[in-house]
PDB file of C-alpha atoms and ligand atoms in Angstrom:
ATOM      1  CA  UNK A  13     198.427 -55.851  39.591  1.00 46.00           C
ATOM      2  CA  UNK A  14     195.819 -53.783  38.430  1.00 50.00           C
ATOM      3  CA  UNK A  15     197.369 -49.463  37.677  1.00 52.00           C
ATOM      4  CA  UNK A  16     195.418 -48.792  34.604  1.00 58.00           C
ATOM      5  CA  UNK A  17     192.661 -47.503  36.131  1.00 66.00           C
ATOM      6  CA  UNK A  18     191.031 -45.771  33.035  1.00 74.00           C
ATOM      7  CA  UNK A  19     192.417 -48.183  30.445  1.00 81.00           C
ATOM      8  CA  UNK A  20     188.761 -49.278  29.525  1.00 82.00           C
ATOM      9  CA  UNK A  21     186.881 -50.762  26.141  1.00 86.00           C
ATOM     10  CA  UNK A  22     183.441 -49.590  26.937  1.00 92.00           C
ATOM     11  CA  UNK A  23     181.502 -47.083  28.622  1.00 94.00           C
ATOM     12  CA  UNK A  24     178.009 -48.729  28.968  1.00 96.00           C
ATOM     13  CA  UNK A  25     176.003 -45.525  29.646  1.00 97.00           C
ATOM     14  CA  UNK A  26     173.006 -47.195  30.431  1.00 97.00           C
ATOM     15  CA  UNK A  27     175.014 -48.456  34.034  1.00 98.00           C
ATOM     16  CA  UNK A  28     175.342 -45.180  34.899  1.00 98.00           C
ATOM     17  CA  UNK A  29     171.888 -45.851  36.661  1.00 98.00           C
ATOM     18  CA  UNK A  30     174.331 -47.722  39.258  1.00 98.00           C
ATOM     19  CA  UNK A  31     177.628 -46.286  39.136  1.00 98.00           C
ATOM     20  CA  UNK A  32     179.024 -42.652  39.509  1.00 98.00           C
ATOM     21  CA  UNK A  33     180.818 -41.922  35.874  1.00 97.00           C
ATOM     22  CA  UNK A  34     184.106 -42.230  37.584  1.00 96.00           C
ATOM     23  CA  UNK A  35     183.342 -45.116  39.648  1.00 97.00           C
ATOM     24  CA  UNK A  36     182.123 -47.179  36.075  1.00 97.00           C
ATOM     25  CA  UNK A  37     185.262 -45.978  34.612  1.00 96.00           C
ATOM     26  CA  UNK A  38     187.143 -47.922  36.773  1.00 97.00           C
ATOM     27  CA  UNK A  39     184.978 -50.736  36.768  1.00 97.00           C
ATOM     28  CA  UNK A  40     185.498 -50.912  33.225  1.00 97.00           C
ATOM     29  CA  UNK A  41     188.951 -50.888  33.707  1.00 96.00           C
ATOM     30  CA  UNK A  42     189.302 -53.258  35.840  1.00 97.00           C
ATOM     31  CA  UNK A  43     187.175 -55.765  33.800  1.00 97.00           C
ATOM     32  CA  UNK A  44     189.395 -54.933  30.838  1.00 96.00           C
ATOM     33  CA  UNK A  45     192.401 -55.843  32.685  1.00 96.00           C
ATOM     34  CA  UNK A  46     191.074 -58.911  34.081  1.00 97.00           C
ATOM     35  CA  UNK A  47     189.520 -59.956  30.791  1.00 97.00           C
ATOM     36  CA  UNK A  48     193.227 -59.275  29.467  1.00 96.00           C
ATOM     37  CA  UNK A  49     195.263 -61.368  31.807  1.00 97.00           C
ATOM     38  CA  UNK A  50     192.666 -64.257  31.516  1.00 97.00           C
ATOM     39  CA  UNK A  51     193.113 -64.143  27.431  1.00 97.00           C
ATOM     40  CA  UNK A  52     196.813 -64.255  27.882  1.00 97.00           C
ATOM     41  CA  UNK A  53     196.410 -67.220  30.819  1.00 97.00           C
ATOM     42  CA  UNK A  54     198.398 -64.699  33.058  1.00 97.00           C
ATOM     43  CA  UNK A  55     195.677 -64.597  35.613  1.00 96.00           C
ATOM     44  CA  UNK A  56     197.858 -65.016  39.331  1.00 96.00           C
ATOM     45  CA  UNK A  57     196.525 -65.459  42.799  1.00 92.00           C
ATOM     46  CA  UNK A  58     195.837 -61.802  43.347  1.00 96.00           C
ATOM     47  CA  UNK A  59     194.365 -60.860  40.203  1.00 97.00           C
ATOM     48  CA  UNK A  60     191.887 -64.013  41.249  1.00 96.00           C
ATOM     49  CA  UNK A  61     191.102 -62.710  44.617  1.00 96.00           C
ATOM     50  CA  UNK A  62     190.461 -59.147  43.383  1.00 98.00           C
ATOM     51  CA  UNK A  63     187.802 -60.420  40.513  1.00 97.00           C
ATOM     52  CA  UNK A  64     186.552 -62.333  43.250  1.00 97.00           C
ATOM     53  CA  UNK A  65     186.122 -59.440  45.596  1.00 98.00           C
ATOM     54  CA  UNK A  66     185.014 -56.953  42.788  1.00 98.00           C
ATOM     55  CA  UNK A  67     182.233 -59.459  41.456  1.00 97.00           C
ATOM     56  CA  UNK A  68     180.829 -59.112  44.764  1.00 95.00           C
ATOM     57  CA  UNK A  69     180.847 -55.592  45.604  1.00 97.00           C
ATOM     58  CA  UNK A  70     179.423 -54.501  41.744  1.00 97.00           C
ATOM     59  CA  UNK A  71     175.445 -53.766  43.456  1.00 96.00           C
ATOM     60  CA  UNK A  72     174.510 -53.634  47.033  1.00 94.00           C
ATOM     61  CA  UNK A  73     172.413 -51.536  49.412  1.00 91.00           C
ATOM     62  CA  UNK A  74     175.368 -50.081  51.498  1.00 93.00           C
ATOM     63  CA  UNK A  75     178.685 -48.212  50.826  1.00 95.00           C
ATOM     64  CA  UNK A  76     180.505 -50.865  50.941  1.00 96.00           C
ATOM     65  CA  UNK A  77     179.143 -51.361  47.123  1.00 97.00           C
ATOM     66  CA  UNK A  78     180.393 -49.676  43.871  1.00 97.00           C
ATOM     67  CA  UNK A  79     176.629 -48.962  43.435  1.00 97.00           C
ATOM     68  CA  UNK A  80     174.277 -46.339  44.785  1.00 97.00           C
ATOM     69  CA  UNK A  81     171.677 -48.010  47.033  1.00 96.00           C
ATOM     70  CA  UNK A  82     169.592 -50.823  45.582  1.00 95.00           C
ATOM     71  CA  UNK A  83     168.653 -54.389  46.286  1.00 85.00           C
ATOM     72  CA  UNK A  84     171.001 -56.770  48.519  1.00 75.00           C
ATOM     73  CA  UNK A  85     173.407 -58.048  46.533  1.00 75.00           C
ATOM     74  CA  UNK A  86     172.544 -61.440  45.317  1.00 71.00           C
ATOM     75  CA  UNK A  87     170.838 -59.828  42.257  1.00 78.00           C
ATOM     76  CA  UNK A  88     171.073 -57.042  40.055  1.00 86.00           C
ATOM     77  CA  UNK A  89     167.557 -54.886  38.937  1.00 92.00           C
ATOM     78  CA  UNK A  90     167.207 -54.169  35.677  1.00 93.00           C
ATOM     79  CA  UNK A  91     168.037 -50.720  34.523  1.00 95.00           C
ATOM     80  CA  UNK A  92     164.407 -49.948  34.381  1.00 95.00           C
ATOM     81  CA  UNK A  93     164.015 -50.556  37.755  1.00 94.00           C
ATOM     82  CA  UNK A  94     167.283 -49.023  39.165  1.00 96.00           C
ATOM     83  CA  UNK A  95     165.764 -45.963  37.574  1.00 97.00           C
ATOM     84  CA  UNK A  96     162.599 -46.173  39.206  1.00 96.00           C
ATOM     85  CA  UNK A  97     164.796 -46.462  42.830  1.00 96.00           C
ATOM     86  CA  UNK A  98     166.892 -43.411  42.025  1.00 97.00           C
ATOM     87  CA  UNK A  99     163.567 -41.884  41.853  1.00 97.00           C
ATOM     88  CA  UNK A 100     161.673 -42.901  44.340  1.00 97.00           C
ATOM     89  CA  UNK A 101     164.626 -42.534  46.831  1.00 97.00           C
ATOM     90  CA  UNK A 102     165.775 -38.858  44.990  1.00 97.00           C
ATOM     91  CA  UNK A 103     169.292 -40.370  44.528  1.00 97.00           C
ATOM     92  CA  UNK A 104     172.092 -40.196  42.258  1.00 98.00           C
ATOM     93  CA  UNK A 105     175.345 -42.566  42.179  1.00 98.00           C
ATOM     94  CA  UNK A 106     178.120 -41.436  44.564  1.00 98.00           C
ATOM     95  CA  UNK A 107     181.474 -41.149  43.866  1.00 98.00           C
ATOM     96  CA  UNK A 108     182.771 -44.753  45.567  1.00 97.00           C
ATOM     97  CA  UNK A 109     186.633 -45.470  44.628  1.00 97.00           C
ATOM     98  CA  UNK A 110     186.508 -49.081  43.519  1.00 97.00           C
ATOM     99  CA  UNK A 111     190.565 -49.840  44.632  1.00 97.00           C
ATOM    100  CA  UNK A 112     189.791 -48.507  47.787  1.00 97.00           C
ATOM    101  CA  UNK A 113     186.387 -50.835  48.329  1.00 98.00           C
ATOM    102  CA  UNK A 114     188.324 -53.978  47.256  1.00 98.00           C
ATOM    103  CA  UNK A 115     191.044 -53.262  49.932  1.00 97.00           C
ATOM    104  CA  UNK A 116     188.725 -52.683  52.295  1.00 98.00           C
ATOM    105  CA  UNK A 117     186.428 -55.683  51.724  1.00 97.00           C
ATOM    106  CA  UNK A 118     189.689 -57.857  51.594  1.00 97.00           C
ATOM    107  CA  UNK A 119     190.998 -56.204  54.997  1.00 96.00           C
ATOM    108  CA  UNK A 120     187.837 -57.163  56.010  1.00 96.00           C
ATOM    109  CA  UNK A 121     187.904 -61.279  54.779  1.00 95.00           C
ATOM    110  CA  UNK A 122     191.217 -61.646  55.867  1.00 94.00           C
ATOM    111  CA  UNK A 123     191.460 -59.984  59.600  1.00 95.00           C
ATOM    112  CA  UNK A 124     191.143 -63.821  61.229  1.00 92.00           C
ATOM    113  CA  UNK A 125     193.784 -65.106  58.801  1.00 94.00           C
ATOM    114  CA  UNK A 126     196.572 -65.644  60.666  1.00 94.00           C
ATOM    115  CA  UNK A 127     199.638 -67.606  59.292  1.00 94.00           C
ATOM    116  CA  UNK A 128     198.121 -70.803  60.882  1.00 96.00           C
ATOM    117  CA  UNK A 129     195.088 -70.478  59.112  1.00 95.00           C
ATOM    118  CA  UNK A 130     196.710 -69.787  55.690  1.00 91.00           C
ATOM    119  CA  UNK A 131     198.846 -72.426  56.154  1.00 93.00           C
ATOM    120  CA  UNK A 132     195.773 -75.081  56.665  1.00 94.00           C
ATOM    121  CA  UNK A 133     193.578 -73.534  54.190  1.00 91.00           C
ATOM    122  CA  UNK A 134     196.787 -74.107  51.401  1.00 89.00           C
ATOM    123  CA  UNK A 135     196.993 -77.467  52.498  1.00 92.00           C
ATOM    124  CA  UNK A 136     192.992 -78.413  52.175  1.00 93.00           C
ATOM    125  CA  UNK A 137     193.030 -75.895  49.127  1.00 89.00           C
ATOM    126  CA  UNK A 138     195.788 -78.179  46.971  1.00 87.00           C
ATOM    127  CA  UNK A 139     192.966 -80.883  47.778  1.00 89.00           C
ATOM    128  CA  UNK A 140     189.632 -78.906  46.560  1.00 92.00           C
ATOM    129  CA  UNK A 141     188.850 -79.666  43.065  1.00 94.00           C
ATOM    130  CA  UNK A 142     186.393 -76.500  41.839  1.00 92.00           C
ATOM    131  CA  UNK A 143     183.864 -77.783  39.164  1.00 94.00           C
ATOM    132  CA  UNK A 144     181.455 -75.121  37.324  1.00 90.00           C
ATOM    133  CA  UNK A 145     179.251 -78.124  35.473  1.00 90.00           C
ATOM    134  CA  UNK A 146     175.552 -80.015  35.399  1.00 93.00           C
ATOM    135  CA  UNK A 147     175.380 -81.706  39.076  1.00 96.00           C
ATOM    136  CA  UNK A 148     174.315 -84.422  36.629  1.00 96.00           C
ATOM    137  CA  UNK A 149     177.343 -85.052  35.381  1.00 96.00           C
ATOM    138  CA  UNK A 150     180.848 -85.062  36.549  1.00 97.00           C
ATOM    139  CA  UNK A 151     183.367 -87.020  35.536  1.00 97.00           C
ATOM    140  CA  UNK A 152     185.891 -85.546  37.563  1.00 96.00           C
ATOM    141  CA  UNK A 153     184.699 -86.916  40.350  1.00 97.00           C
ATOM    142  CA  UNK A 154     186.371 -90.513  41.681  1.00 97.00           C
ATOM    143  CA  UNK A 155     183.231 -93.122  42.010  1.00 98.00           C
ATOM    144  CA  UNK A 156     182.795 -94.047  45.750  1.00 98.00           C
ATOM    145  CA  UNK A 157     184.416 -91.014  46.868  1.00 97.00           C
ATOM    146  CA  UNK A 158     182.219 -89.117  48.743  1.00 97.00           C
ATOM    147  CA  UNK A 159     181.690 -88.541  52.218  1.00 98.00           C
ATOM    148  CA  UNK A 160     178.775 -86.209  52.262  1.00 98.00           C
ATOM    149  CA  UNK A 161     177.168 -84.176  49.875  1.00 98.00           C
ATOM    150  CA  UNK A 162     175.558 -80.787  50.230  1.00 97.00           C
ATOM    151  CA  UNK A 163     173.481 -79.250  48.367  1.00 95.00           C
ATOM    152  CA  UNK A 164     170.690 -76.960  47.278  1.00 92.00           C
ATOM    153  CA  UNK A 165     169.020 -77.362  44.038  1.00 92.00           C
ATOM    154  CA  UNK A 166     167.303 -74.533  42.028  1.00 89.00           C
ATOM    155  CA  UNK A 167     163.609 -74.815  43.426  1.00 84.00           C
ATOM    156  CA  UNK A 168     161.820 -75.575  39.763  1.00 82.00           C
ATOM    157  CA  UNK A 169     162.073 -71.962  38.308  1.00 81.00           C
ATOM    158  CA  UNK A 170     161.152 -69.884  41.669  1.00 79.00           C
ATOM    159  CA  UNK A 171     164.660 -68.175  41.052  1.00 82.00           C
ATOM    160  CA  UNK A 172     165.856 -65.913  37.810  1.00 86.00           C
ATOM    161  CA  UNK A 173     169.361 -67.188  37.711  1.00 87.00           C
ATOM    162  CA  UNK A 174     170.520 -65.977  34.321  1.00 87.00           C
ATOM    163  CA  UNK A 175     168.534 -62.665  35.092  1.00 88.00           C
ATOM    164  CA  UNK A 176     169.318 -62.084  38.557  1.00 89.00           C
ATOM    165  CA  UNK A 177     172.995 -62.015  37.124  1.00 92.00           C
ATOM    166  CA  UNK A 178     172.630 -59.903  34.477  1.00 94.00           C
ATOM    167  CA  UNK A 179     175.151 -56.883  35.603  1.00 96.00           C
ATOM    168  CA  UNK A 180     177.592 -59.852  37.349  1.00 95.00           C
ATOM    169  CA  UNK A 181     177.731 -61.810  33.820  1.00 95.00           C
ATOM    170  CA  UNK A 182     178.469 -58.678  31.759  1.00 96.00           C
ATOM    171  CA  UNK A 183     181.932 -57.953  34.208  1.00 97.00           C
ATOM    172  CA  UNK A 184     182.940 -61.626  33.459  1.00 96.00           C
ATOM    173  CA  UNK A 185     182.461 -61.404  29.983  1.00 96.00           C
ATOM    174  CA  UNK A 186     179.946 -64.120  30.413  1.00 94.00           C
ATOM    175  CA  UNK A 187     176.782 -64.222  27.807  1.00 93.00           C
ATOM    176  CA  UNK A 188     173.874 -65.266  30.850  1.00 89.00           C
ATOM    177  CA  UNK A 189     171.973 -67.659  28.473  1.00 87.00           C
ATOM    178  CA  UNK A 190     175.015 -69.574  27.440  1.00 89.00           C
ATOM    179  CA  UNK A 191     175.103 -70.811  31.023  1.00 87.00           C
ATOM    180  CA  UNK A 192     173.079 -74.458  31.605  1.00 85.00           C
ATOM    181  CA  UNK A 193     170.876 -73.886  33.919  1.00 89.00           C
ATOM    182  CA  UNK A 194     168.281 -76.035  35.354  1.00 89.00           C
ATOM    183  CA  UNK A 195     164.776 -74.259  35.808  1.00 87.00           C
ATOM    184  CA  UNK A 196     161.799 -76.083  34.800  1.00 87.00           C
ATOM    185  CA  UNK A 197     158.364 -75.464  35.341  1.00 87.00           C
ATOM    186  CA  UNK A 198     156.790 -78.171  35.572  1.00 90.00           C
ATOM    187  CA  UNK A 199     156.820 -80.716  38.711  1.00 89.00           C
ATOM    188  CA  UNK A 200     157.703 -83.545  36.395  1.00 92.00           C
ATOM    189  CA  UNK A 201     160.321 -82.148  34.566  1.00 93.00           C
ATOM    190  CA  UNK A 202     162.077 -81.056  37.811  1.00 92.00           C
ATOM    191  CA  UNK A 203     161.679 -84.524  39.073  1.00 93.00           C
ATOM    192  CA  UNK A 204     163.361 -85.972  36.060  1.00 94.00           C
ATOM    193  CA  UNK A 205     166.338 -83.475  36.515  1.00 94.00           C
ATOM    194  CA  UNK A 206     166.726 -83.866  39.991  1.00 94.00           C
ATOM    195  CA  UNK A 207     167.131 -88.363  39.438  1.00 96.00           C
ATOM    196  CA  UNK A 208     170.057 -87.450  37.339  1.00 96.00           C
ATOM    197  CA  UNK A 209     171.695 -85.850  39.761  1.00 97.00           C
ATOM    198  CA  UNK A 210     170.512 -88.223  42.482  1.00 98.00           C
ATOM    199  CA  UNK A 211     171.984 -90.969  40.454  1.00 98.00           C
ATOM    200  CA  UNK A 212     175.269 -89.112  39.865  1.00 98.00           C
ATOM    201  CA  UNK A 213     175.509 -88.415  43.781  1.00 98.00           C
ATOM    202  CA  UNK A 214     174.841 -92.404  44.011  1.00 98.00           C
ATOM    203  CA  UNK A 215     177.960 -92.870  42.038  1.00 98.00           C
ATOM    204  CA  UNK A 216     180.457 -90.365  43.881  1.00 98.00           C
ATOM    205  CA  UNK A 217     179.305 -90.949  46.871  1.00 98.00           C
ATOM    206  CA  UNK A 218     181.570 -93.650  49.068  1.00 98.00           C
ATOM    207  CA  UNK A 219     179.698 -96.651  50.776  1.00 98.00           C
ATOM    208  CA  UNK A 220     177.813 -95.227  53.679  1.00 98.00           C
ATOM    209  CA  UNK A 221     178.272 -91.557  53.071  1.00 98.00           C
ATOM    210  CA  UNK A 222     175.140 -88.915  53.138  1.00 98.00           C
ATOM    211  CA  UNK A 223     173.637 -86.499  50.883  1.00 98.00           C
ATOM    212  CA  UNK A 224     171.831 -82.993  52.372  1.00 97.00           C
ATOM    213  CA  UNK A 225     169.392 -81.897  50.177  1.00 96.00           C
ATOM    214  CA  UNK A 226     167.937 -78.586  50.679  1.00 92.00           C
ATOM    215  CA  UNK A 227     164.678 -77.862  49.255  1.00 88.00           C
ATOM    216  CA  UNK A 228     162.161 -75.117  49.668  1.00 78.00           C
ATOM    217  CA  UNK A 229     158.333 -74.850  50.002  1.00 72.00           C
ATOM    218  CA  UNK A 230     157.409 -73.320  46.837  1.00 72.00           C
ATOM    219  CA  UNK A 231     154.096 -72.326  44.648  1.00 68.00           C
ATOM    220  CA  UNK A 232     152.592 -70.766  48.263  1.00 68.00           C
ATOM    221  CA  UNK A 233     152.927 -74.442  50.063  1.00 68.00           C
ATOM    222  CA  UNK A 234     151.071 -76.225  47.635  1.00 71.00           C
ATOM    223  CA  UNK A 235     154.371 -78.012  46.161  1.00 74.00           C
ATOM    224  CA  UNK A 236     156.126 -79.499  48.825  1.00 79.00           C
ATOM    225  CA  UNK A 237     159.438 -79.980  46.843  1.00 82.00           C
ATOM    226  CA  UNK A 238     160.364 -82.923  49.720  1.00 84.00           C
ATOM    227  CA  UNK A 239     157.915 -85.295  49.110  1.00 86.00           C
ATOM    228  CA  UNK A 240     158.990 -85.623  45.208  1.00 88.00           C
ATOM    229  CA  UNK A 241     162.635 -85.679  46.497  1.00 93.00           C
ATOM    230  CA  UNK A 242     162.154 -88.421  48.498  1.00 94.00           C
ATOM    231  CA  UNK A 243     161.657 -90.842  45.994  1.00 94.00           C
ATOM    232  CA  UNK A 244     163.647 -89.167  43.301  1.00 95.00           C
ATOM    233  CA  UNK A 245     166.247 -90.336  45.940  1.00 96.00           C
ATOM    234  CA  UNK A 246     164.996 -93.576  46.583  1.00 96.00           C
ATOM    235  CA  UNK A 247     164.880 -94.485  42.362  1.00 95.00           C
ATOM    236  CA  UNK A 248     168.417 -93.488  42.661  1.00 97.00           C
ATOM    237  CA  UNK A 249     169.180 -96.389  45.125  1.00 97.00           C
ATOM    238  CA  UNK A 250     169.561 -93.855  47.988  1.00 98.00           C
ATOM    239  CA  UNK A 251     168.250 -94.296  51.870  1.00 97.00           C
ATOM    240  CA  UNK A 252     165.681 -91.596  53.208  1.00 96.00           C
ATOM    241  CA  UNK A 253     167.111 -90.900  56.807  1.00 96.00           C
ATOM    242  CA  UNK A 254     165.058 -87.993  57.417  1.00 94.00           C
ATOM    243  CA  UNK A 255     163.605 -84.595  56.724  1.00 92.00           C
ATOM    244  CA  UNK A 256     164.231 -81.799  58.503  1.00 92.00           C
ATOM    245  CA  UNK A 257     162.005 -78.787  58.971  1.00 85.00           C
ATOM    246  CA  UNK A 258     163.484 -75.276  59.217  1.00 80.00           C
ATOM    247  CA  UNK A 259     160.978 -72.544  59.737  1.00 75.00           C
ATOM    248  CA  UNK A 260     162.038 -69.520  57.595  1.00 62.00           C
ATOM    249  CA  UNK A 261     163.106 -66.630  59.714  1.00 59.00           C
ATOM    250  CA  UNK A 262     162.752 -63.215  57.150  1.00 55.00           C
ATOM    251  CA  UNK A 263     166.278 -61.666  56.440  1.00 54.00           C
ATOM    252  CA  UNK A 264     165.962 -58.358  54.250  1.00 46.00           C
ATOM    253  CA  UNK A 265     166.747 -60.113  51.396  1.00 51.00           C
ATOM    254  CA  UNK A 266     163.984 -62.551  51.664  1.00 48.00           C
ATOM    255  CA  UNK A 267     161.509 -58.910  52.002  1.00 47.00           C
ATOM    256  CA  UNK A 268     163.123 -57.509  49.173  1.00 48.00           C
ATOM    257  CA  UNK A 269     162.099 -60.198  47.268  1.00 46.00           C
ATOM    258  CA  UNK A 270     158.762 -59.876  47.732  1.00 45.00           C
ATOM    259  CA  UNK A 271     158.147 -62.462  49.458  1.00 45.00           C
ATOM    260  CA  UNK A 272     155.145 -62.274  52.269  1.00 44.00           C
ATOM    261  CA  UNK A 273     155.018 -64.545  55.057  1.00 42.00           C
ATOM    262  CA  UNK A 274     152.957 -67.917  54.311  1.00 41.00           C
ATOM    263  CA  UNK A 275     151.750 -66.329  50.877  1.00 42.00           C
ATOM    264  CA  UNK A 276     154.763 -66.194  48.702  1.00 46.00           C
ATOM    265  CA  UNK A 277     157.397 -67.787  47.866  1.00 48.00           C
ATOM    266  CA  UNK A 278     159.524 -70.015  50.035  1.00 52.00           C
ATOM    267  CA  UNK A 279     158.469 -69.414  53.747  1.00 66.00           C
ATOM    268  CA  UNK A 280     160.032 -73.244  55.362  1.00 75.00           C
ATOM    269  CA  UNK A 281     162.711 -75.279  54.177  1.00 80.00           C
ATOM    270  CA  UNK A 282     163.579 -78.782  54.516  1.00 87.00           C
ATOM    271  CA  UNK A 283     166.496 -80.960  54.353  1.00 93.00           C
ATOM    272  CA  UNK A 284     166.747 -83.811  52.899  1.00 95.00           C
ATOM    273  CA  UNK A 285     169.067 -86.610  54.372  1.00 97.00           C
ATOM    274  CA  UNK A 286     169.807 -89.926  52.571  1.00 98.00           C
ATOM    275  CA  UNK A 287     172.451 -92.435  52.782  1.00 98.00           C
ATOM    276  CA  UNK A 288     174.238 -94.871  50.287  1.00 98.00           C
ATOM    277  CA  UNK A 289     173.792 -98.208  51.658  1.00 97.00           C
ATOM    278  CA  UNK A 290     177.355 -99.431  53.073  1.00 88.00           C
TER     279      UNK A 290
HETATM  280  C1  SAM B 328     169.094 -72.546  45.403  1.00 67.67           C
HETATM  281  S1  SAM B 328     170.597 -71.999  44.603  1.00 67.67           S
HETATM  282  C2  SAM B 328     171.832 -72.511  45.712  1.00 67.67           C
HETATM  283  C3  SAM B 328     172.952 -71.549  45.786  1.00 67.67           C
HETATM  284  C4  SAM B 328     174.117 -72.053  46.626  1.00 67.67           C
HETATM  285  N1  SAM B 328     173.705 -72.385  47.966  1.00 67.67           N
HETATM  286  C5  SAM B 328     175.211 -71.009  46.649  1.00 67.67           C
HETATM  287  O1  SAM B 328     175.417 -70.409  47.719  1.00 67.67           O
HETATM  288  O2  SAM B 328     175.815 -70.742  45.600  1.00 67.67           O
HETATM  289  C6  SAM B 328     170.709 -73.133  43.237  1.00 67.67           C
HETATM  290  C7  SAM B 328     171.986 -72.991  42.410  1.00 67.67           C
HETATM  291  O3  SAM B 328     172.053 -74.085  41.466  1.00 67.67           O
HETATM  292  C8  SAM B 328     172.605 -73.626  40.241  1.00 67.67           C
HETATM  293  N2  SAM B 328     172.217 -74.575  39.180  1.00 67.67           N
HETATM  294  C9  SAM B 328     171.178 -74.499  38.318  1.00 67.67           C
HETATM  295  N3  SAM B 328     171.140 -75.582  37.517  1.00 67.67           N
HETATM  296  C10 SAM B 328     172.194 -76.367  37.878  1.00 67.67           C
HETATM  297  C11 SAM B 328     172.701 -77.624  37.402  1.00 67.67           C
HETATM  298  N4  SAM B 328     172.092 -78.301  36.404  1.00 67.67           N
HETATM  299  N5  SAM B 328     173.792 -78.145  37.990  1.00 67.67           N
HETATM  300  C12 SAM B 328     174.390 -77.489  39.025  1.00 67.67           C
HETATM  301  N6  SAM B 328     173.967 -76.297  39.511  1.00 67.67           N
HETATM  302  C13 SAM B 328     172.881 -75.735  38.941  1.00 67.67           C
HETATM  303  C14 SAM B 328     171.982 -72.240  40.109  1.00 67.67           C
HETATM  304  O4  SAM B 328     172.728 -71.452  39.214  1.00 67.67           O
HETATM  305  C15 SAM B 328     172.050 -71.728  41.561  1.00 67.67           C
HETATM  306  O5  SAM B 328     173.279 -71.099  41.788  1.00 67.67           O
END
C-alpha cells in the first residue's frame, strides 16, 4: 500500500499550473511508488486499482480532481493554456488531498458491488484477456472466436491522442510518441488502415458473429467516414447489415472542445453493422 506520501523523484514545477504544491507532492509520490512496484513486478490488485483511479482523477473541472478547474477530463491543456484559465477564471490550485480523492472515487465505483457482483465479475474477469496493441494485429486472439466486435476507430486525425495525454503519459512513465497510434490525414490512408483491421476482425470473428463500427461525421460533414467503411468492410469479406444514424446530442465535453453545432467537428455518428457470413 501506498504510506510514503512525500517519497518523490521529481518536482515538475511547471505542473504547478494544475496542482497545489502539496497536492503534486503527493502525486509524485504516488507515481514513484507505483513506478517502483511495477520495476520490481510487485504490482498487486490494489496498487492496480489505485493507479487506475489516480490516472483518472489527475485533471478535471470539479473537486473531485487533483487539479484546479480546467477542461473535462478526457484531456489535459497544455501548460500554456492552464495558465491562461487560472487567469481568466482568477484561480489558483487548491489544496485537494490525493489519498482522500482516491477513496472517495473508489467508495464511489464500488457502492453497487455487492458480494454477488464481485463474485461474477471474478468469474468473467479470469476470462477477459486485456490487449494494449494495433487492432490490426493480434495474435492473441483464437481465429473464429468472436461473437461481436465493438468498436470505435480514431476518426482520421480529428483527435490529439498522444497530446490530449500529455499530463496522463508523464504519471505512467509513458513517452506519448512511443505509443502507435493511428491518425492519418488523408482519406486514403485511413481507408488502408482501417482494411487491416477489418481483415483482422474477419479472422477473430466466429462464423456469423457482428462487428459495430462507430464512426463520426468529420471535416464539417463533408467526409462521411461510413460510406468508405462500408466497403473497407466489404474488401474484408464482411456483410453490410446496416448503418445506423445517431444524432449528436452536445455534452460539455463536446462544447469544450470547440465544437459548434453542424460546423465543427463531429455533430452525428453512425454505426456500422456487418456480419461474417456463417
Ligand atoms: C474514437 S477513440 C475510442 C475510444 C474508446 N471508445 C474508449 O473509450 O477508450 C479511438 C481510440 O483508438 C485508439 N487507437 C489509435 N490507433 C489505434 C490502433 N492502430 N489500434 C487500436 N487502437 C488505436 C486511440 O488511442 C483512441 O483511444
Amino acid at each position: 500500500m501506498f504510506h510514503h506520501r512525500r517519497d518523490a523523484d521529481e518536482f515538475p514545477e511547471d505542473l504547478l499550473v494544475f496542482y497545489d504544491p502539496e497536492t503534486l507532492q503527493e502525486i509524485c509520490a504516488l507515481k514513484k511508488y507505483l513506478l517502483t512496484r511495477k520495476a520490481a513486478a510487485r504490482l498487486d490488485e490494489v496498487d492496480e486499482w489505485i493507479w487506475m483511479i489516480a490516472l483518472n482523477r489527475l485533471t478535471g473541472h470539479s473537486p473531485g480532481f487533483f487539479s484546479v478547474y480546467t477542461l473535462p477530463p478526457n484531456q489535459a491543456v497544455s501548460v500554456k493554456s492552464q495558465r491562461k484559465i487560472n487567469q481568466d477564471r482568477k484561480q489558483t490550485p487548491p489544496r485537494r488531498k490525493v489519498p482522500d480523492l482516491i477513496c472517495r472515487k473508489t467508495g464511489q465505483l464500488l457502492s453497487d458491488c455487492d458480494r454477488t457482483v464481485r463474485k461474477i465479475l471474478a468469474e468473467v474477469g479470469g476470462q477477459a484477456l486485456l490487449l494494449t496493441e494495433r487492432a490490426a494485429a493480434t495474435p492473441a486472439i483464437a481465429s473464429d472466436s468472436v461473437a461481436l466486435v465493438v468498436t470505435s476507430p480514431p476518426f482520421l486525425d480529428v483527435v490529439d491522442y498522444s497530446g490530449d495525454n500529455w499530463l496522463r503519459c508523464w504519471f505512467i512513465g509513458v513517452e506519448p510518441l512511443s505509443v502507435d497510434i493511428t491518425a492519418p490525414r488523408k482519406l486514403e490512408e485511413w481507408e488502408r488502415a482501417m482494411t487491416e483491421v477489418f481483415r483482422e476482425l474477419f479472422r477473430v470473428l466466429r462464423p456469423g458473429g457482428h462487428v459495430a463500427f462507430e464512426v463520426g461525421e468529420v471535416r464539417g460533414g463533408a467526409v462521411r467516414l461510413e460510406e468508405t467503411v462500408v466497403p473497407c468492410g466489404m474488401a474484408a469479406g464482411l456483410r453490410a447489415a446496416l448503418v445506423l444514424i445517431n444524432d449528436q446530442i452536445f455534452t460539455k465535453t463536446a462544447n469544450c472542445w470547440g465544437v459548434d453545432n453542424n460546423f465543427k467537428g463531429t455533430n452525428t455518428n453512425r454505426i456500422v453493422v456487418f456480419q461474417k457470413p456463417g
